[in-house]
Short mmCIF file of C-alpha atoms in Angstrom, two decimals:
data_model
loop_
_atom_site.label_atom_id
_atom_site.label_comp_id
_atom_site.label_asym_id
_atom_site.label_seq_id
_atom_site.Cartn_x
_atom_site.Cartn_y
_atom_site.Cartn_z
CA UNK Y 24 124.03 73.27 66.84
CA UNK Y 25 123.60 70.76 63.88
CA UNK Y 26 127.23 69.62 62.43
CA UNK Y 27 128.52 67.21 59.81
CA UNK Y 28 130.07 66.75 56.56
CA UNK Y 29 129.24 64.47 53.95
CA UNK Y 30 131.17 64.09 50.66
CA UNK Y 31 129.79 62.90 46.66
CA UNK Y 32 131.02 60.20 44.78
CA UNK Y 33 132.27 61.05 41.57
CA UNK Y 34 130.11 60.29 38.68
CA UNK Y 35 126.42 59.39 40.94
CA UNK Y 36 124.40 60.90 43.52
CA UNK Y 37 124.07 58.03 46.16
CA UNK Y 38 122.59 60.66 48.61
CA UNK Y 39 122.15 63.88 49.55
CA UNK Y 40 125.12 65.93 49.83
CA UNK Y 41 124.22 66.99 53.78
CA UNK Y 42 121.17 66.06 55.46
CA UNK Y 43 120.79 68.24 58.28
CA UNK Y 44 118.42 68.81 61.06
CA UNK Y 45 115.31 70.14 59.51
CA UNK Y 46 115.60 69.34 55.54
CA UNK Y 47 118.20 67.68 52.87
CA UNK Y 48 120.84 69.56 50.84
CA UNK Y 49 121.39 67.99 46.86
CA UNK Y 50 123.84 69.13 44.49
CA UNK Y 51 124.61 68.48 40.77
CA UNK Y 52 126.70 64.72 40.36
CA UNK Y 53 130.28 66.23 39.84
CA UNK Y 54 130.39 68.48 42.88
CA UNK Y 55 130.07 68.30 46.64
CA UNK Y 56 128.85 70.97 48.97
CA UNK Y 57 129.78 70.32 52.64
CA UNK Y 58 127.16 72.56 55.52
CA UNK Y 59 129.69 73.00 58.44
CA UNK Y 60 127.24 73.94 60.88
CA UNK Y 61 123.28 74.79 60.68
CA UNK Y 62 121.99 77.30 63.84
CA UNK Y 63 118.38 77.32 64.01
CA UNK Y 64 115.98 78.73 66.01
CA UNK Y 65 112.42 78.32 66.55
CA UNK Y 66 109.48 81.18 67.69
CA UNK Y 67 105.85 79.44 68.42
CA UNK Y 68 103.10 81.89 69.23
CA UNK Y 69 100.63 80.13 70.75
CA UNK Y 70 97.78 82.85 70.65
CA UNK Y 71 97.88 83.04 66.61
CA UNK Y 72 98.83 79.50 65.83
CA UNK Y 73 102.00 80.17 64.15
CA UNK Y 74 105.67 79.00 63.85
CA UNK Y 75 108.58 80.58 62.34
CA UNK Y 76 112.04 78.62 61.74
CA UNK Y 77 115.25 80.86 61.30
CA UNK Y 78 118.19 79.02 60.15
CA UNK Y 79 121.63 79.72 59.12
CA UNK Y 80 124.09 77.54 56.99
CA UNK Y 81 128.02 77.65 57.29
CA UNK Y 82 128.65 75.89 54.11
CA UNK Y 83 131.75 74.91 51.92
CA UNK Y 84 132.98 72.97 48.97
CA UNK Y 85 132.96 73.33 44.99
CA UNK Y 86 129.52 73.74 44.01
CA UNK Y 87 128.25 76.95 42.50
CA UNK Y 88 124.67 75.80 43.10
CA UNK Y 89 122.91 73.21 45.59
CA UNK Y 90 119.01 72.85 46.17
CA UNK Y 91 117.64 72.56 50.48
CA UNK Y 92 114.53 70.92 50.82
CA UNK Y 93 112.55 71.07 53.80
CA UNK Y 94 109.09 69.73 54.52
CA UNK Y 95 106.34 72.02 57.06
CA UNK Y 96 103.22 71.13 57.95
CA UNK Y 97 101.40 74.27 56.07
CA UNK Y 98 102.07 76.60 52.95
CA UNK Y 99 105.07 78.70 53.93
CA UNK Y 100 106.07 82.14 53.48
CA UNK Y 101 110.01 82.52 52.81
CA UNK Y 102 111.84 85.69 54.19
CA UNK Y 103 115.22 86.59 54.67
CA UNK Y 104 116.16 86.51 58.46
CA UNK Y 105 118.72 89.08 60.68
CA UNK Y 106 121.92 87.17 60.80
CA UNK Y 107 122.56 89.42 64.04
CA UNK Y 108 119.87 87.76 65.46
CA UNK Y 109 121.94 84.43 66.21
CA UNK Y 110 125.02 86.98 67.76
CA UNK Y 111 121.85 87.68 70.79
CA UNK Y 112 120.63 84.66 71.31
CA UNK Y 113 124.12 83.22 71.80
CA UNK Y 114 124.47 86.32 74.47
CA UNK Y 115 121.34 85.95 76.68
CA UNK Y 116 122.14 82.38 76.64
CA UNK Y 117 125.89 82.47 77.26
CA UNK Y 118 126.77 81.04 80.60
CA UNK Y 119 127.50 83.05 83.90
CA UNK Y 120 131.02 82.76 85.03
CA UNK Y 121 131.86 82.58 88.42
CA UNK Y 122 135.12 81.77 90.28
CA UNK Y 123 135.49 79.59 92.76
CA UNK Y 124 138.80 79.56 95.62
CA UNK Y 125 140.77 76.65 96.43
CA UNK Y 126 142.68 76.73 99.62
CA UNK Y 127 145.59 73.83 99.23
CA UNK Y 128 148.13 74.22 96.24
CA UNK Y 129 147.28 72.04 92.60
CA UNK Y 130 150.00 70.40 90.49
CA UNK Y 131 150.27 74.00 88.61
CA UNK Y 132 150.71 75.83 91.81
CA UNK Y 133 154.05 76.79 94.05
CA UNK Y 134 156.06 75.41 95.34
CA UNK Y 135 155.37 71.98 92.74
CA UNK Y 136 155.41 74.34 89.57
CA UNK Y 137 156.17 78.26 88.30
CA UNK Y 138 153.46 80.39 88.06
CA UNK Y 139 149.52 79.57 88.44
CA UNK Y 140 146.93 78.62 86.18
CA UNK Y 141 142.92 79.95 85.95
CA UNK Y 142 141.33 76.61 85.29
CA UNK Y 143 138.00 76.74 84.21
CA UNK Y 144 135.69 74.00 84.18
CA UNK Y 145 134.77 73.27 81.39
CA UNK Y 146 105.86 82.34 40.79
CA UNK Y 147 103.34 81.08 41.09
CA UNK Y 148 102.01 78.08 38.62
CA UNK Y 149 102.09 74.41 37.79
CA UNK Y 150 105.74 72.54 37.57
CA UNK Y 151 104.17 69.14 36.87
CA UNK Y 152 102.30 66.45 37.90
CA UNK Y 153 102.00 66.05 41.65
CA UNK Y 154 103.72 69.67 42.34
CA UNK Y 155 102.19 72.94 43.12
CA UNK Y 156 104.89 75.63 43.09
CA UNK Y 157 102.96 78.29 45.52
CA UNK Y 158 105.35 80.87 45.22
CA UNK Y 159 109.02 81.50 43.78
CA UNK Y 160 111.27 84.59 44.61
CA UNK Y 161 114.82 85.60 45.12
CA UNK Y 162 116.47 86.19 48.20
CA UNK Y 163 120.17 87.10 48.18
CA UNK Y 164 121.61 84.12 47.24
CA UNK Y 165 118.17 81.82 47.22
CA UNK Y 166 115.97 81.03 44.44
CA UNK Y 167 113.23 79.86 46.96
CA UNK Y 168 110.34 77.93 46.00
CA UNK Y 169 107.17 77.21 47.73
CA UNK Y 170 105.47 73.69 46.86
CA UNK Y 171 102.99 71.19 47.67
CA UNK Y 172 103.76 67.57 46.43
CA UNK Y 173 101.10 64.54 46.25
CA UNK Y 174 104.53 61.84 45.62
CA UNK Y 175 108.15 62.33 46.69
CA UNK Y 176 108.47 61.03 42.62
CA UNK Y 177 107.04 64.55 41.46
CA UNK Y 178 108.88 66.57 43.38
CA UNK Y 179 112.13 64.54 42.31
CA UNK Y 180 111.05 65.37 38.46
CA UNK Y 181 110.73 68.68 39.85
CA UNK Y 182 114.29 68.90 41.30
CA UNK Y 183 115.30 67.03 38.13
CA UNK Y 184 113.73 69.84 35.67
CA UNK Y 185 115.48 72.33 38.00
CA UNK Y 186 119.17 70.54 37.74
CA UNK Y 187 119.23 68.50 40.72
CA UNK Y 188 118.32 64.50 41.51
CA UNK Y 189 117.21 63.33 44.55
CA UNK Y 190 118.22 60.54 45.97
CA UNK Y 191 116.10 56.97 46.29
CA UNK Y 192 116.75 56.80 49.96
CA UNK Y 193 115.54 60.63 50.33
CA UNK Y 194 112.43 59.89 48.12
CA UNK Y 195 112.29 57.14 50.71
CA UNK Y 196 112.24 59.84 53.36
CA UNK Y 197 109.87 62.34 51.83
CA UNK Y 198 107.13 59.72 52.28
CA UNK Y 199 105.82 59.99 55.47
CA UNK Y 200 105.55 63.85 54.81
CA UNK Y 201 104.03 63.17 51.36
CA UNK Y 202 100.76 60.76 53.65
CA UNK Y 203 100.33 63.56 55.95
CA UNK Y 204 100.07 66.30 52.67
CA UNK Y 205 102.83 68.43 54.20
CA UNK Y 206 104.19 70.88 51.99
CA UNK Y 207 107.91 72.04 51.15
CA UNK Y 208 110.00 74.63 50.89
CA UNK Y 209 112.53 74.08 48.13
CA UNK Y 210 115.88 76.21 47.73
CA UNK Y 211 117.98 77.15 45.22
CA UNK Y 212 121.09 78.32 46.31
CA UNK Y 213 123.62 80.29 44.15
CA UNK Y 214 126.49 82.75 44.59
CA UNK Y 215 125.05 86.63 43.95
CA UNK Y 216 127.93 86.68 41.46
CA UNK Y 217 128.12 84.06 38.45
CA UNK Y 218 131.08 81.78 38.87
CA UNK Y 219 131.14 81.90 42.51
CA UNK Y 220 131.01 78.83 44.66
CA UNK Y 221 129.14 78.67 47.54
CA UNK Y 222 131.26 79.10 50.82
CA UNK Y 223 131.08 80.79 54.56
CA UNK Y 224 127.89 82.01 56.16
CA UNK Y 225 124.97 82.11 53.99
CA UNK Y 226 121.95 84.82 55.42
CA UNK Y 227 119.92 83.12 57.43
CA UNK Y 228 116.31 81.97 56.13
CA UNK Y 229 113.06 82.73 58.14
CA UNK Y 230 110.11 80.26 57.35
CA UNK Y 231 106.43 80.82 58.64
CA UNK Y 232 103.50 78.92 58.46
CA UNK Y 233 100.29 78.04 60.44
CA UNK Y 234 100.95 74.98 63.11
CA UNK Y 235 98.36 73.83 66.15
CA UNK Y 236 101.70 72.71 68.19
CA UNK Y 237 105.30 73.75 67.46
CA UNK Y 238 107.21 70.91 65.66
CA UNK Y 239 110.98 70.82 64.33
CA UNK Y 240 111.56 68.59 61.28
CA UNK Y 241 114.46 65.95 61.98
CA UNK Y 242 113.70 62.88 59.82
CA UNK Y 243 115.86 63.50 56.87
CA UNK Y 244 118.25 63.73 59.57
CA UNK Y 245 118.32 59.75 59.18
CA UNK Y 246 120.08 60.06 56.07
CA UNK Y 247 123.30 61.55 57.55
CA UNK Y 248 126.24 59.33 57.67
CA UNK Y 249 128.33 61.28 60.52
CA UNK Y 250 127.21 62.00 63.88
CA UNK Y 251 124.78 64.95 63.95
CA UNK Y 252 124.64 67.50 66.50
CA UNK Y 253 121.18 69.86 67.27
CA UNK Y 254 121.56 73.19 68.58
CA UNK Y 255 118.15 74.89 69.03
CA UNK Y 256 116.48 78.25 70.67
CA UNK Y 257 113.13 77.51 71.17
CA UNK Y 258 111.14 81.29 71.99
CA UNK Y 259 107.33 80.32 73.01
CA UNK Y 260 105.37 81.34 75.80
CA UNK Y 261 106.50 79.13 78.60
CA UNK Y 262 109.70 76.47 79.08
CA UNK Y 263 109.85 74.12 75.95
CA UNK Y 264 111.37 71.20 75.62
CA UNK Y 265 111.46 68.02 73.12
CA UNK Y 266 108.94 65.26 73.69
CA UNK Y 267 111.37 62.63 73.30
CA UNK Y 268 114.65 61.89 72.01
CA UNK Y 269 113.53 60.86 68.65
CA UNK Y 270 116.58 58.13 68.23
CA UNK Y 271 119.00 60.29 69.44
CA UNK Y 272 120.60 60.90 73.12
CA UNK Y 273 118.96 62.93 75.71
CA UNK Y 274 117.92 65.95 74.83
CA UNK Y 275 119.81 68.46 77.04
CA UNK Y 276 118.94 72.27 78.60
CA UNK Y 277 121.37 74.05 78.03
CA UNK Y 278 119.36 77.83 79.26
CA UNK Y 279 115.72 78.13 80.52
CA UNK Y 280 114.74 81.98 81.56
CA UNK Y 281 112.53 84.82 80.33
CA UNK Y 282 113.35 87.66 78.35
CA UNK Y 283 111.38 90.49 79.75
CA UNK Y 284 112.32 93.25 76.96
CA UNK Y 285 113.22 91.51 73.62
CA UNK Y 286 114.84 94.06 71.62
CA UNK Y 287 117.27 94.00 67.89
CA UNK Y 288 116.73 91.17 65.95
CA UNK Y 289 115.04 88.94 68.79
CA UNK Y 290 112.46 91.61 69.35
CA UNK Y 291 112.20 91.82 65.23
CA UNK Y 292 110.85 87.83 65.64
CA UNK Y 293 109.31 88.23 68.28
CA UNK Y 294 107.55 90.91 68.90
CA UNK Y 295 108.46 93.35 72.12
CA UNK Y 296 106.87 91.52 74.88
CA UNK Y 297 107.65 89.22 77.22
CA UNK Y 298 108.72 85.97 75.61
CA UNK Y 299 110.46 82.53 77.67
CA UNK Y 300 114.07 81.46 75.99
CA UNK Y 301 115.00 77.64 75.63
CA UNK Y 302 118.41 76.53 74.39
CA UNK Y 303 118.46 72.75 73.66
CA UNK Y 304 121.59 70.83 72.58
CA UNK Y 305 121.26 66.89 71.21
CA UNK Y 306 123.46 64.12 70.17
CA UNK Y 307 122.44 61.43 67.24
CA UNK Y 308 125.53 59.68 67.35
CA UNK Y 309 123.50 56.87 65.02
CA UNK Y 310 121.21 59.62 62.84
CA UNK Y 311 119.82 56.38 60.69
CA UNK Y 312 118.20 55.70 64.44
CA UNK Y 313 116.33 59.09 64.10
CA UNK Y 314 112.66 57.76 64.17
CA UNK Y 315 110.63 60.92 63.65
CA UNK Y 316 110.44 64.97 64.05
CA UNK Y 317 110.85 67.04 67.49
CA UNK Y 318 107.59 68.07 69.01
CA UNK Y 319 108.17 70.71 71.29
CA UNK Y 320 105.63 70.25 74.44
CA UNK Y 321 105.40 72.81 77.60
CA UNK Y 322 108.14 71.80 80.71
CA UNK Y 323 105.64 71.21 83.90
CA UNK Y 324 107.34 74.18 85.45
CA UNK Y 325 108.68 77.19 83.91
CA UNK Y 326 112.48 76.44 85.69
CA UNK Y 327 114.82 79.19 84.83
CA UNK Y 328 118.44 77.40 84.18
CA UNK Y 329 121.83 79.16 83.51
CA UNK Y 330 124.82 76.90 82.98
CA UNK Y 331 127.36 78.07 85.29
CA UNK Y 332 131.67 78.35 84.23
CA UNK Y 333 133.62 77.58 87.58
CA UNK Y 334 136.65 79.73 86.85
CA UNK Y 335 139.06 77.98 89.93
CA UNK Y 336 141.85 80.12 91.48
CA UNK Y 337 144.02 79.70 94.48
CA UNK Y 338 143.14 81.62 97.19
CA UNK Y 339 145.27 84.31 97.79
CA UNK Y 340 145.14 87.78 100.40
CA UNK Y 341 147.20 90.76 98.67
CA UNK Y 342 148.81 88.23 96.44
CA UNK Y 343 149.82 85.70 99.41
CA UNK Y 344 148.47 82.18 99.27
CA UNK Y 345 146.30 81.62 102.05
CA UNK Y 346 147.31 78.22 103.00
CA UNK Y 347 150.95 79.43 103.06
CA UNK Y 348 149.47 82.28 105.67
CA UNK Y 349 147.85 79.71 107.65
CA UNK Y 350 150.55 77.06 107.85
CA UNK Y 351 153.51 79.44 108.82
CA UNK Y 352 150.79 81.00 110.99
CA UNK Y 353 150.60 77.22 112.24
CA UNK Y 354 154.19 76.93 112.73
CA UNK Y 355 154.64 80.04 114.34
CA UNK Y 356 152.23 78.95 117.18
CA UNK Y 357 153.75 75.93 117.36
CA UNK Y 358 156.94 77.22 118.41
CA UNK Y 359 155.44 79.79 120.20
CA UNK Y 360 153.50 77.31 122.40
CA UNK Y 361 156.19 74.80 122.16
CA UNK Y 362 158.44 77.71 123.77
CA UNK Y 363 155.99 78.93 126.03
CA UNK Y 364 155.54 75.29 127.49
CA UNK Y 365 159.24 74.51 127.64
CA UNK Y 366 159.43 78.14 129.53
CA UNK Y 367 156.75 76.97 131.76
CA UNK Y 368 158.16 74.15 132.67
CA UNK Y 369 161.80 75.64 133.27
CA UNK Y 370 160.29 78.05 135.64
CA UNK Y 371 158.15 75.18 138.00
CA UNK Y 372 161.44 73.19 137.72
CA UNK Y 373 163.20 76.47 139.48
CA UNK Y 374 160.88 76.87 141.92
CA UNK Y 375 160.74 73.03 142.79
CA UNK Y 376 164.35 73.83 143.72
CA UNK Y 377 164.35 77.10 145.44
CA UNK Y 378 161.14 75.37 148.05
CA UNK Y 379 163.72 72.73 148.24
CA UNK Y 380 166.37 74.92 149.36
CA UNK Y 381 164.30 76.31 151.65
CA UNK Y 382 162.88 72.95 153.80
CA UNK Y 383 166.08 71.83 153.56
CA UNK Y 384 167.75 75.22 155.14
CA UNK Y 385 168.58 74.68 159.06
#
């Protein structure tokens, strides 16, 4: 999951108010918006050539109206998404549970302490020079806009005509996209209701466009000044996984396994058949190291991987530690054996004495 929290300076925009994992978030110079955490996930059908990005923003803070950019390699189309659909993901990836007995007491344990514990292991038209807006529509709280952009300076006059500034350091940013004539989609976001502010869980966005190789957008991330944290479902054909780190730590598994029968909202994305399920986690505890997007490449083996939650408990037998079974048990023998020796050798000392008696007898 991708988390941080930047703040504005009163009276200038020295950057965006959140850049998070796959685009930048701007607001007005007097307000702040903070995005608390972004959940995204990512479907790659490999048979028509497309991508689709659902994403869903936790945001808070003062501002009635902010502006997400986000670059993609092709002309989007802009949907609302199922916000159930992150509630299943986060269930067919949840990890299993098991428990796991311990035979000698722990520090929480009798006799050394009361009771016992159960650890657990952890429209479209022209909007300047340099833009293109494709398409423009409303979507619950989004004024989305499609555009192409020839200079990050257009689509700033763009932002600028709309309210917003962007930043010179995100301008900066936009570059590399701009070379490679990616396109964006730019977002309005405003309460439903005039005079709200913009706060909680926003309905998730679903973005599609035509891509040769799945790809998740991460350089703005650069522009973060906290630590930023990726969370990411990745539904494709086989086992995904990032090429590289990008600048950030190593990219971690966190489930690998097919879903046979998608159904609900994953089923709604993608489609009723078969699909494989990836859940990726990543650090950036540096994000101004971030050096360029995730490609997401085929794993050499389609691995299925649950995380497992060791749930430890003393091991008990109708409510009886075990160990406390086994050392009276102990203890009982003991003395048993200890008695049945010292009997033992009573009884040979007695009849050392009787054959005594008897050589001795005249």
């Amino acid at each position: 999951m991708i988390v941080a929290l930047l703040a504005l300076q009163l009276g200038s925009l020295v950057a965006p108010a959140y850049a998070c994992g796959c685009g930048a978030m701007v607001t007005d110079r007097m307000a702040r918006i903070g995005v608390d955490r972004e959940t995204s996930a990512v479907r790659w059908d490999e048979r028509t050539g497309t991508e689709q990005i659902v994403m869903r923003f936790t945001v808070h803070g003062d501002a009635d109206r902010a502006a997400w950019i986000m670059p993609v390699p092709h002309r989007a189309d802009v949907t609302l998404g199922d916000p159930k659909l992150f509630d299943e993901l986060e269930r067919l990836t949840a990890p299993e549970h098991r428990d796991r007995d311990y035979f000698w007491p722990r520090g929480d344990d009798w006799p050394f302490a009361d009771g016992d514990t159960d650890g657990a292991a952890a429209a479209p038209g022209k909007a300047g020079s340099g833009v293109g807006v494709v398409g423009r529509e409303r979507l619950g709280p989004f004024d989305v806009a499609r555009l192409t952009a020839t200079d990050p300076t257009a689509l700033s006059d763009w932002l600028h005509r709309n309210g917003f500034e962007l930043s010179d350091r995100l301008s900066t940013e936009l570059r590399p996209y701009v070379e490679r004539k990616w396109g964006y989609v730019a977002v309005r976001l405003a309460p439903e209701k005039a005079g709200e502010k913009l706060y909680g869980a926003l309905d998730p966005l679903r973005i599609s466009f035509a891509n040769d190789r799945p790809v998740y957008p991460m350089r703005l991330s650069r522009l973060a000044r906290t630590p930023q944290s990726l969370g990411l479902f990745v539904l494709a054909g086989h086992r995904m996984e990032p090429r590289d780190g990008i600048g950030g730590d190593r990219p971690e598994v966190l489930f690998a396994g097919p879903v046979d029968k998608p159904s609900g909202a994953v089923a709604e994305l993608t489609g009723t058949g078969p699909v494989f399920l990836t859940a990726v986690d990543q650090s950036f505890p540096e994000p101004s190291r971030i050096d360029g997007d995730h490609e997401l490449v085929r794993a050499s083996a389609d691995t299925p991987y649950r995380e497992i939650v060791w749930h430890d408990r003393l091991w008990t037998v109708g409510e009886i530690p075990v160990w406390l079974i086994t050392v009276t048990g102990g203890l009982l023998l003991l003395t048993a054996g200890a008695y049945a020796a010292i009997r033992t050798r009573h009884v040979a000392a007695r009849e050392r004495r009787v054959r005594a008696g008897v050589r001795s007898a005249p």
